[in-house]
Coordinates of C-alpha atoms in Angstrom, one line a residue:
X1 CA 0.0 0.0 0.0
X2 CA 2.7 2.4 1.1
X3 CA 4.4 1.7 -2.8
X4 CA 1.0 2.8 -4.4
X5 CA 0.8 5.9 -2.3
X6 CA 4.4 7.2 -2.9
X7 CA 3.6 6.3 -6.6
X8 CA 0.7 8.1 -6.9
X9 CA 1.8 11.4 -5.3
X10 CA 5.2 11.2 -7.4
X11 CA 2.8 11.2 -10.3
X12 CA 0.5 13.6 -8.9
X13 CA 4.1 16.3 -8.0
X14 CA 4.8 15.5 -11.8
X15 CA 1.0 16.4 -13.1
X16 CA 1.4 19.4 -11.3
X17 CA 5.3 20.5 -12.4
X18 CA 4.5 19.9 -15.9
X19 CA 1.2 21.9 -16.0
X20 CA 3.0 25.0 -14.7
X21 CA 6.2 24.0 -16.9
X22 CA 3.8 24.1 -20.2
X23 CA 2.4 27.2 -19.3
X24 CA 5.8 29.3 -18.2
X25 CA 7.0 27.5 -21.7
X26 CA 3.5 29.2 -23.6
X27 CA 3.8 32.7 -22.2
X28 CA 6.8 33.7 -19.9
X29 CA 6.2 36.7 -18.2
X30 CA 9.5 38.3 -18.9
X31 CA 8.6 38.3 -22.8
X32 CA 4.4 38.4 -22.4
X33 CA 5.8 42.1 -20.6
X34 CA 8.1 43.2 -23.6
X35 CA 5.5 42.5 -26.1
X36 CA 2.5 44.2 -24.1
X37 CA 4.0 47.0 -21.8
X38 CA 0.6 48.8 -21.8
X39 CA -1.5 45.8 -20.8
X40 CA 0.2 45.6 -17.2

């Protein structure tokens, strides 16, 4: 049981790093800023 758990959350950490990997990778702040100063 303990195997499935630590399984399960490692995928869960994963889910989570690549969601906000994919969206820092779609619009990085530093660049969405250069390209739209006024919309800040």
């Amino acid at each position: 049981m303990l195997s499935v758990n630590g399984g399960e959350r490692f995928f869960f950490e994963m889910d989570e790093v690549e969601s906000i990997t994919a969206i820092t990778d779609i619009v990085p702040p530093s660049q969405h800023r250069q390209e739209h100063p006024y919309s800040h």
